[in-house]
Amino acid sequence: NAGVTQTPKFQVLKTGQSMTLQCAQDMNHEYMSWYRQDPGMGLRLIHYSVGAGITDQGEVPNGYNVSRSTTEDFPLRLLSAAPSQTSVYFCASTQDSGGQFFGPGTRLTVL
Amino acid sequence: GNSVTQMEGPVTLSEEAFLTINCTYTATGYPSLFWYVQYPGEGLQLLLKATKADDKGSNKGFEATYRKETTSFHLEKGSVQVSDSAVYFCALRHPNTGNQFYFGTGTSLTVIP
């Protein structure tokens, strides 16, 4: 099992550009999440999904879109990047009765 | 609402010292509680968990006991090593909120030889 994979590992964008952060898991988990991690603020939930075709907003959803067409994939889209979106982004997949498994993260810089 | 508060860092200890990182939570009912560890440049890894009151989670010499009466889940290790240097996150998961996780802000630990 590869667990949770994320691509790319690093990305630099200019203000106003759009991009998609990819996330995939091979554990057949229904529940997946996207977080951003900023210094001194821990992890903040952006969006989550409880299964294919079902997504919902977390704590900080503005400026981000998600979709869940399959159980395995949960991409995060930045519609028009802003410097405030400079962060480290983590995708996570959750066992029904256990903890979360995290991907290695994507370090995004918006200039 | 649900929330987690953990002690501010950074924490610096000498090798073989005793470690305690405090974590308290706010939640109704009976959430599950977790400790995660993040090594530099990596994602979070599950360290240990407890799913009901008085449960003790343990892994790699770390322990934490789910105390409902004090709403706490403090992380302890009897003798830390340099390789334990990392950021530690306390978290809760509550089934009444769609199994969302709520994380503390993290505590950075540095162990010096």
PDB file of C-alpha atoms in Angstrom:
ATOM      1  CA  ASN A   1       0.000   0.000   0.000  1.00  0.00           C
ATOM      2  CA  ALA A   2       1.259   3.458  -0.854  1.00  0.00           C
ATOM      3  CA  GLY A   3      -1.036   5.035   1.762  1.00  0.00           C
ATOM      4  CA  VAL A   4      -1.766   8.684   0.977  1.00  0.00           C
ATOM      5  CA  THR A   5       0.133  10.314  -1.870  1.00  0.00           C
ATOM      6  CA  GLN A   6       0.244  14.000  -2.750  1.00  0.00           C
ATOM      7  CA  THR A   7       1.610  15.854  -5.730  1.00  0.00           C
ATOM      8  CA  PRO A   8       3.400  18.128  -6.233  1.00  0.00           C
ATOM      9  CA  LYS A   9       5.722  18.358  -3.223  1.00  0.00           C
ATOM     10  CA  PHE A  10       6.621  21.973  -3.938  1.00  0.00           C
ATOM     11  CA  GLN A  11       4.924  24.658  -6.005  1.00  0.00           C
ATOM     12  CA  VAL A  12       5.455  28.352  -6.619  1.00  0.00           C
ATOM     13  CA  LEU A  13       2.588  30.359  -8.098  1.00  0.00           C
ATOM     14  CA  LYS A  14       2.019  33.962  -9.018  1.00  0.00           C
ATOM     15  CA  THR A  15      -0.958  35.824  -7.629  1.00  0.00           C
ATOM     16  CA  GLY A  16      -4.056  35.043  -9.664  1.00  0.00           C
ATOM     17  CA  GLN A  17      -2.873  31.733 -11.056  1.00  0.00           C
ATOM     18  CA  SER A  18      -4.883  28.583 -10.516  1.00  0.00           C
ATOM     19  CA  MET A  19      -3.713  25.065  -9.795  1.00  0.00           C
ATOM     20  CA  THR A  20      -4.808  21.683  -8.495  1.00  0.00           C
ATOM     21  CA  LEU A  21      -3.179  19.798  -5.658  1.00  0.00           C
ATOM     22  CA  GLN A  22      -3.574  16.081  -6.158  1.00  0.00           C
ATOM     23  CA  CYS A  23      -4.313  13.556  -3.416  1.00  0.00           C
ATOM     24  CA  ALA A  24      -4.871   9.827  -3.691  1.00  0.00           C
ATOM     25  CA  GLN A  25      -5.273   6.973  -1.215  1.00  0.00           C
ATOM     26  CA  ASP A  26      -5.317   3.227  -1.720  1.00  0.00           C
ATOM     27  CA  MET A  27      -6.844   2.172   1.600  1.00  0.00           C
ATOM     28  CA  ASN A  28     -10.490   2.368   0.471  1.00  0.00           C
ATOM     29  CA  HIS A  29     -11.309   4.956   3.136  1.00  0.00           C
ATOM     30  CA  GLU A  30     -14.522   6.887   2.697  1.00  0.00           C
ATOM     31  CA  TYR A  31     -13.487   9.953   4.694  1.00  0.00           C
ATOM     32  CA  MET A  32     -10.828  12.302   3.319  1.00  0.00           C
ATOM     33  CA  SER A  33      -9.758  15.798   4.312  1.00  0.00           C
ATOM     34  CA  TRP A  34      -7.606  18.720   3.272  1.00  0.00           C
ATOM     35  CA  TYR A  35      -5.773  20.829   5.849  1.00  0.00           C
ATOM     36  CA  ARG A  36      -3.436  23.759   5.715  1.00  0.00           C
ATOM     37  CA  GLN A  37      -0.658  24.170   8.246  1.00  0.00           C
ATOM     38  CA  ASP A  38       0.638  27.601   9.156  1.00  0.00           C
ATOM     39  CA  PRO A  39       3.177  28.518  11.848  1.00  0.00           C
ATOM     40  CA  GLY A  40       1.588  28.861  15.285  1.00  0.00           C
ATOM     41  CA  MET A  41      -1.857  27.860  14.025  1.00  0.00           C
ATOM     42  CA  GLY A  42      -1.683  24.106  13.855  1.00  0.00           C
ATOM     43  CA  LEU A  43      -3.825  22.386  11.264  1.00  0.00           C
ATOM     44  CA  ARG A  44      -6.943  24.009   9.882  1.00  0.00           C
ATOM     45  CA  LEU A  45      -9.539  22.037   7.960  1.00  0.00           C
ATOM     46  CA  ILE A  46     -10.279  23.357   4.470  1.00  0.00           C
ATOM     47  CA  HIS A  47     -12.708  20.804   3.010  1.00  0.00           C
ATOM     48  CA  TYR A  48     -13.622  17.226   3.676  1.00  0.00           C
ATOM     49  CA  SER A  49     -15.502  14.383   2.015  1.00  0.00           C
ATOM     50  CA  VAL A  50     -17.434  11.510   3.548  1.00  0.00           C
ATOM     51  CA  GLY A  51     -17.542   9.532   0.304  1.00  0.00           C
ATOM     52  CA  ALA A  52     -17.573   9.766  -3.468  1.00  0.00           C
ATOM     53  CA  GLY A  53     -19.814  12.595  -4.618  1.00  0.00           C
ATOM     54  CA  ILE A  54     -20.095  14.169  -1.145  1.00  0.00           C
ATOM     55  CA  THR A  55     -18.005  17.110   0.025  1.00  0.00           C
ATOM     56  CA  ASP A  56     -18.405  19.788   2.655  1.00  0.00           C
ATOM     57  CA  GLN A  57     -16.634  22.873   3.929  1.00  0.00           C
ATOM     58  CA  GLY A  58     -14.319  22.972   6.880  1.00  0.00           C
ATOM     59  CA  GLU A  59     -13.008  25.887   8.889  1.00  0.00           C
ATOM     60  CA  VAL A  60     -11.243  27.813   6.085  1.00  0.00           C
ATOM     61  CA  PRO A  61     -12.840  26.947   2.711  1.00  0.00           C
ATOM     62  CA  ASN A  62     -12.690  30.325   0.949  1.00  0.00           C
ATOM     63  CA  GLY A  63     -10.587  30.310  -2.207  1.00  0.00           C
ATOM     64  CA  TYR A  64     -10.591  26.520  -2.512  1.00  0.00           C
ATOM     65  CA  ASN A  65     -12.747  23.982  -4.322  1.00  0.00           C
ATOM     66  CA  VAL A  66     -12.851  20.207  -4.038  1.00  0.00           C
ATOM     67  CA  SER A  67     -14.531  17.322  -5.771  1.00  0.00           C
ATOM     68  CA  ARG A  68     -14.694  13.583  -5.075  1.00  0.00           C
ATOM     69  CA  SER A  69     -15.516  11.583  -8.160  1.00  0.00           C
ATOM     70  CA  THR A  70     -13.905   8.380  -6.864  1.00  0.00           C
ATOM     71  CA  THR A  71     -13.118   6.929  -3.438  1.00  0.00           C
ATOM     72  CA  GLU A  72      -9.400   7.124  -4.189  1.00  0.00           C
ATOM     73  CA  ASP A  73      -8.954  10.733  -5.338  1.00  0.00           C
ATOM     74  CA  PHE A  74      -9.641  14.038  -3.631  1.00  0.00           C
ATOM     75  CA  PRO A  75      -8.092  16.981  -5.503  1.00  0.00           C
ATOM     76  CA  LEU A  76      -7.955  20.513  -4.063  1.00  0.00           C
ATOM     77  CA  ARG A  77      -8.254  23.442  -6.476  1.00  0.00           C
ATOM     78  CA  LEU A  78      -6.993  26.931  -5.888  1.00  0.00           C
ATOM     79  CA  LEU A  79      -9.132  29.152  -8.082  1.00  0.00           C
ATOM     80  CA  SER A  80      -7.091  32.376  -8.032  1.00  0.00           C
ATOM     81  CA  ALA A  81      -4.037  32.105  -5.819  1.00  0.00           C
ATOM     82  CA  ALA A  82      -3.328  34.797  -3.229  1.00  0.00           C
ATOM     83  CA  PRO A  83      -0.248  35.317  -1.017  1.00  0.00           C
ATOM     84  CA  SER A  84      -2.420  34.420   2.007  1.00  0.00           C
ATOM     85  CA  GLN A  85      -2.616  30.898   0.587  1.00  0.00           C
ATOM     86  CA  THR A  86       1.107  30.372   1.045  1.00  0.00           C
ATOM     87  CA  SER A  87       1.155  27.363   3.336  1.00  0.00           C
ATOM     88  CA  VAL A  88       1.819  23.660   3.638  1.00  0.00           C
ATOM     89  CA  TYR A  89      -1.152  21.582   2.527  1.00  0.00           C
ATOM     90  CA  PHE A  90      -1.866  18.112   3.850  1.00  0.00           C
ATOM     91  CA  CYS A  91      -4.330  15.573   2.580  1.00  0.00           C
ATOM     92  CA  ALA A  92      -5.565  12.936   5.020  1.00  0.00           C
ATOM     93  CA  SER A  93      -7.575   9.750   4.825  1.00  0.00           C
ATOM     94  CA  THR A  94      -9.467   8.387   7.832  1.00  0.00           C
ATOM     95  CA  GLN A  95     -10.228   4.888   8.995  1.00  0.00           C
ATOM     96  CA  ASP A  96     -13.823   4.293  10.040  1.00  0.00           C
ATOM     97  CA  SER A  97     -12.850   3.601  13.632  1.00  0.00           C
ATOM     98  CA  GLY A  98      -9.320   4.890  13.848  1.00  0.00           C
ATOM     99  CA  GLY A  99      -7.018   7.761  13.180  1.00  0.00           C
ATOM    100  CA  GLN A 100      -6.058   9.731  10.125  1.00  0.00           C
ATOM    101  CA  PHE A 101      -3.310   8.905   7.678  1.00  0.00           C
ATOM    102  CA  PHE A 102      -1.547  11.933   6.254  1.00  0.00           C
ATOM    103  CA  GLY A 103       0.204  12.520   2.977  1.00  0.00           C
ATOM    104  CA  PRO A 104       3.708  14.046   2.883  1.00  0.00           C
ATOM    105  CA  GLY A 105       2.386  17.542   2.163  1.00  0.00           C
ATOM    106  CA  THR A 106       2.641  20.165  -0.567  1.00  0.00           C
ATOM    107  CA  ARG A 107       4.605  23.339   0.158  1.00  0.00           C
ATOM    108  CA  LEU A 108       2.954  26.168  -1.757  1.00  0.00           C
ATOM    109  CA  THR A 109       4.359  29.660  -2.158  1.00  0.00           C
ATOM    110  CA  VAL A 110       2.270  32.381  -3.787  1.00  0.00           C
ATOM    111  CA  LEU A 111       4.213  35.432  -4.906  1.00  0.00           C
TER     112      LEU A 111
ATOM    113  CA  GLY B   1     -17.889  23.375  20.291  1.00  0.00           C
ATOM    114  CA  ASN B   2     -15.046  20.909  20.128  1.00  0.00           C
ATOM    115  CA  SER B   3     -11.508  22.126  20.710  1.00  0.00           C
ATOM    116  CA  VAL B   4      -8.072  21.030  21.885  1.00  0.00           C
ATOM    117  CA  THR B   5      -5.584  23.059  23.899  1.00  0.00           C
ATOM    118  CA  GLN B   6      -2.004  21.940  24.317  1.00  0.00           C
ATOM    119  CA  MET B   7       0.934  23.455  26.085  1.00  0.00           C
ATOM    120  CA  GLU B   8       2.947  26.082  24.306  1.00  0.00           C
ATOM    121  CA  GLY B   9       6.393  25.239  23.137  1.00  0.00           C
ATOM    122  CA  PRO B  10       9.085  25.001  22.321  1.00  0.00           C
ATOM    123  CA  VAL B  11      10.255  22.411  24.811  1.00  0.00           C
ATOM    124  CA  THR B  12      13.962  21.612  25.094  1.00  0.00           C
ATOM    125  CA  LEU B  13      15.129  18.613  27.104  1.00  0.00           C
ATOM    126  CA  SER B  14      18.350  16.748  27.623  1.00  0.00           C
ATOM    127  CA  GLU B  15      18.559  13.147  26.482  1.00  0.00           C
ATOM    128  CA  GLU B  16      17.056  10.686  28.995  1.00  0.00           C
ATOM    129  CA  ALA B  17      14.918  13.372  30.643  1.00  0.00           C
ATOM    130  CA  PHE B  18      11.239  12.831  31.440  1.00  0.00           C
ATOM    131  CA  LEU B  19       8.752  14.365  29.026  1.00  0.00           C
ATOM    132  CA  THR B  20       5.249  15.647  29.648  1.00  0.00           C
ATOM    133  CA  ILE B  21       3.232  17.567  27.066  1.00  0.00           C
ATOM    134  CA  ASN B  22      -0.113  18.704  28.409  1.00  0.00           C
ATOM    135  CA  CYS B  23      -3.310  18.439  26.391  1.00  0.00           C
ATOM    136  CA  THR B  24      -6.847  19.299  27.457  1.00  0.00           C
ATOM    137  CA  TYR B  25      -9.983  19.155  25.384  1.00  0.00           C
ATOM    138  CA  THR B  26     -13.491  20.560  25.196  1.00  0.00           C
ATOM    139  CA  ALA B  27     -16.195  18.314  23.807  1.00  0.00           C
ATOM    140  CA  THR B  28     -19.545  16.880  24.715  1.00  0.00           C
ATOM    141  CA  GLY B  29     -19.932  13.179  25.183  1.00  0.00           C
ATOM    142  CA  TYR B  30     -17.102  10.792  24.463  1.00  0.00           C
ATOM    143  CA  PRO B  31     -14.666  11.777  21.733  1.00  0.00           C
ATOM    144  CA  SER B  32     -11.674   9.682  20.712  1.00  0.00           C
ATOM    145  CA  LEU B  33      -8.300  11.238  21.514  1.00  0.00           C
ATOM    146  CA  PHE B  34      -5.046  11.064  19.580  1.00  0.00           C
ATOM    147  CA  TRP B  35      -1.442  12.126  19.613  1.00  0.00           C
ATOM    148  CA  TYR B  36       0.308  12.726  16.311  1.00  0.00           C
ATOM    149  CA  VAL B  37       4.002  13.369  15.652  1.00  0.00           C
ATOM    150  CA  GLN B  38       5.462  15.387  12.803  1.00  0.00           C
ATOM    151  CA  TYR B  39       9.140  15.097  11.911  1.00  0.00           C
ATOM    152  CA  PRO B  40      10.759  17.916   9.919  1.00  0.00           C
ATOM    153  CA  GLY B  41       9.557  18.056   6.322  1.00  0.00           C
ATOM    154  CA  GLU B  42       7.064  15.231   6.774  1.00  0.00           C
ATOM    155  CA  GLY B  43       3.350  14.745   7.291  1.00  0.00           C
ATOM    156  CA  LEU B  44       1.759  13.851  10.605  1.00  0.00           C
ATOM    157  CA  GLN B  45       1.988  10.276  11.847  1.00  0.00           C
ATOM    158  CA  LEU B  46      -0.340   8.695  14.362  1.00  0.00           C
ATOM    159  CA  LEU B  47       1.582   8.075  17.588  1.00  0.00           C
ATOM    160  CA  LEU B  48      -1.128   6.707  19.875  1.00  0.00           C
ATOM    161  CA  LYS B  49      -4.835   6.879  20.554  1.00  0.00           C
ATOM    162  CA  ALA B  50      -7.505   6.202  23.177  1.00  0.00           C
ATOM    163  CA  THR B  51     -11.179   5.776  22.442  1.00  0.00           C
ATOM    164  CA  LYS B  52     -12.817   5.774  25.875  1.00  0.00           C
ATOM    165  CA  ALA B  53     -12.333   7.073  29.380  1.00  0.00           C
ATOM    166  CA  ASP B  54      -9.423   5.567  31.361  1.00  0.00           C
ATOM    167  CA  ASP B  55      -7.947   3.978  28.236  1.00  0.00           C
ATOM    168  CA  LYS B  56      -4.178   4.285  27.975  1.00  0.00           C
ATOM    169  CA  GLY B  57      -2.629   4.609  24.554  1.00  0.00           C
ATOM    170  CA  SER B  58       1.027   3.679  24.179  1.00  0.00           C
ATOM    171  CA  ASN B  59       3.618   3.428  21.428  1.00  0.00           C
ATOM    172  CA  LYS B  60       7.422   3.719  21.164  1.00  0.00           C
ATOM    173  CA  GLY B  61       7.716   4.439  24.899  1.00  0.00           C
ATOM    174  CA  PHE B  62       5.127   7.235  24.804  1.00  0.00           C
ATOM    175  CA  GLU B  63       1.947   6.982  26.856  1.00  0.00           C
ATOM    176  CA  ALA B  64      -1.216   9.005  27.359  1.00  0.00           C
ATOM    177  CA  THR B  65      -4.275   8.272  29.495  1.00  0.00           C
ATOM    178  CA  TYR B  66      -7.781   9.473  28.614  1.00  0.00           C
ATOM    179  CA  ARG B  67      -8.994  11.308  31.733  1.00  0.00           C
ATOM    180  CA  LYS B  68     -12.649  12.265  31.418  1.00  0.00           C
ATOM    181  CA  GLU B  69     -12.809  13.879  34.855  1.00  0.00           C
ATOM    182  CA  THR B  70     -10.089  16.389  33.959  1.00  0.00           C
ATOM    183  CA  THR B  71     -10.746  16.348  30.162  1.00  0.00           C
ATOM    184  CA  SER B  72      -7.059  15.681  29.609  1.00  0.00           C
ATOM    185  CA  PHE B  73      -4.807  13.455  27.508  1.00  0.00           C
ATOM    186  CA  HIS B  74      -1.265  14.328  28.526  1.00  0.00           C
ATOM    187  CA  LEU B  75       1.620  12.777  26.605  1.00  0.00           C
ATOM    188  CA  GLU B  76       4.486  11.281  28.639  1.00  0.00           C
ATOM    189  CA  LYS B  77       7.744   9.496  28.007  1.00  0.00           C
ATOM    190  CA  GLY B  78      10.125   8.355  30.682  1.00  0.00           C
ATOM    191  CA  SER B  79      13.399   8.848  28.832  1.00  0.00           C
ATOM    192  CA  VAL B  80      13.541  10.904  25.659  1.00  0.00           C
ATOM    193  CA  GLN B  81      16.060  10.429  22.869  1.00  0.00           C
ATOM    194  CA  VAL B  82      17.462  12.824  20.299  1.00  0.00           C
ATOM    195  CA  SER B  83      15.371  11.011  17.683  1.00  0.00           C
ATOM    196  CA  ASP B  84      12.194  12.123  19.518  1.00  0.00           C
ATOM    197  CA  SER B  85      12.779  15.718  18.417  1.00  0.00           C
ATOM    198  CA  ALA B  86       9.642  16.629  16.480  1.00  0.00           C
ATOM    199  CA  VAL B  87       6.366  18.525  16.747  1.00  0.00           C
ATOM    200  CA  TYR B  88       3.602  16.772  18.679  1.00  0.00           C
ATOM    201  CA  PHE B  89      -0.091  17.385  18.064  1.00  0.00           C
ATOM    202  CA  CYS B  90      -2.984  16.428  20.291  1.00  0.00           C
ATOM    203  CA  ALA B  91      -6.298  15.840  18.504  1.00  0.00           C
ATOM    204  CA  LEU B  92      -9.844  14.707  19.095  1.00  0.00           C
ATOM    205  CA  ARG B  93     -12.381  13.055  16.853  1.00  0.00           C
ATOM    206  CA  HIS B  94     -16.067  13.301  17.586  1.00  0.00           C
ATOM    207  CA  PRO B  95     -18.652  11.169  15.804  1.00  0.00           C
ATOM    208  CA  ASN B  96     -21.333  13.825  16.344  1.00  0.00           C
ATOM    209  CA  THR B  97     -19.440  16.171  14.029  1.00  0.00           C
ATOM    210  CA  GLY B  98     -19.013  13.863  11.053  1.00  0.00           C
ATOM    211  CA  ASN B  99     -15.821  12.360  12.402  1.00  0.00           C
ATOM    212  CA  GLN B 100     -13.981  15.609  11.931  1.00  0.00           C
ATOM    213  CA  PHE B 101     -10.657  15.925  13.711  1.00  0.00           C
ATOM    214  CA  TYR B 102      -9.805  18.926  15.871  1.00  0.00           C
ATOM    215  CA  PHE B 103      -6.104  19.575  16.376  1.00  0.00           C
ATOM    216  CA  GLY B 104      -4.141  21.511  18.925  1.00  0.00           C
ATOM    217  CA  THR B 105      -1.541  23.995  17.705  1.00  0.00           C
ATOM    218  CA  GLY B 106       1.362  21.612  18.236  1.00  0.00           C
ATOM    219  CA  THR B 107       4.279  21.499  20.673  1.00  0.00           C
ATOM    220  CA  SER B 108       7.816  21.513  19.344  1.00  0.00           C
ATOM    221  CA  LEU B 109      10.235  19.251  21.218  1.00  0.00           C
ATOM    222  CA  THR B 110      14.008  19.402  20.870  1.00  0.00           C
ATOM    223  CA  VAL B 111      16.139  16.825  22.657  1.00  0.00           C
ATOM    224  CA  ILE B 112      19.808  17.674  23.059  1.00  0.00           C
ATOM    225  CA  PRO B 113      22.556  15.096  23.641  1.00  0.00           C
TER     226      PRO B 113
END
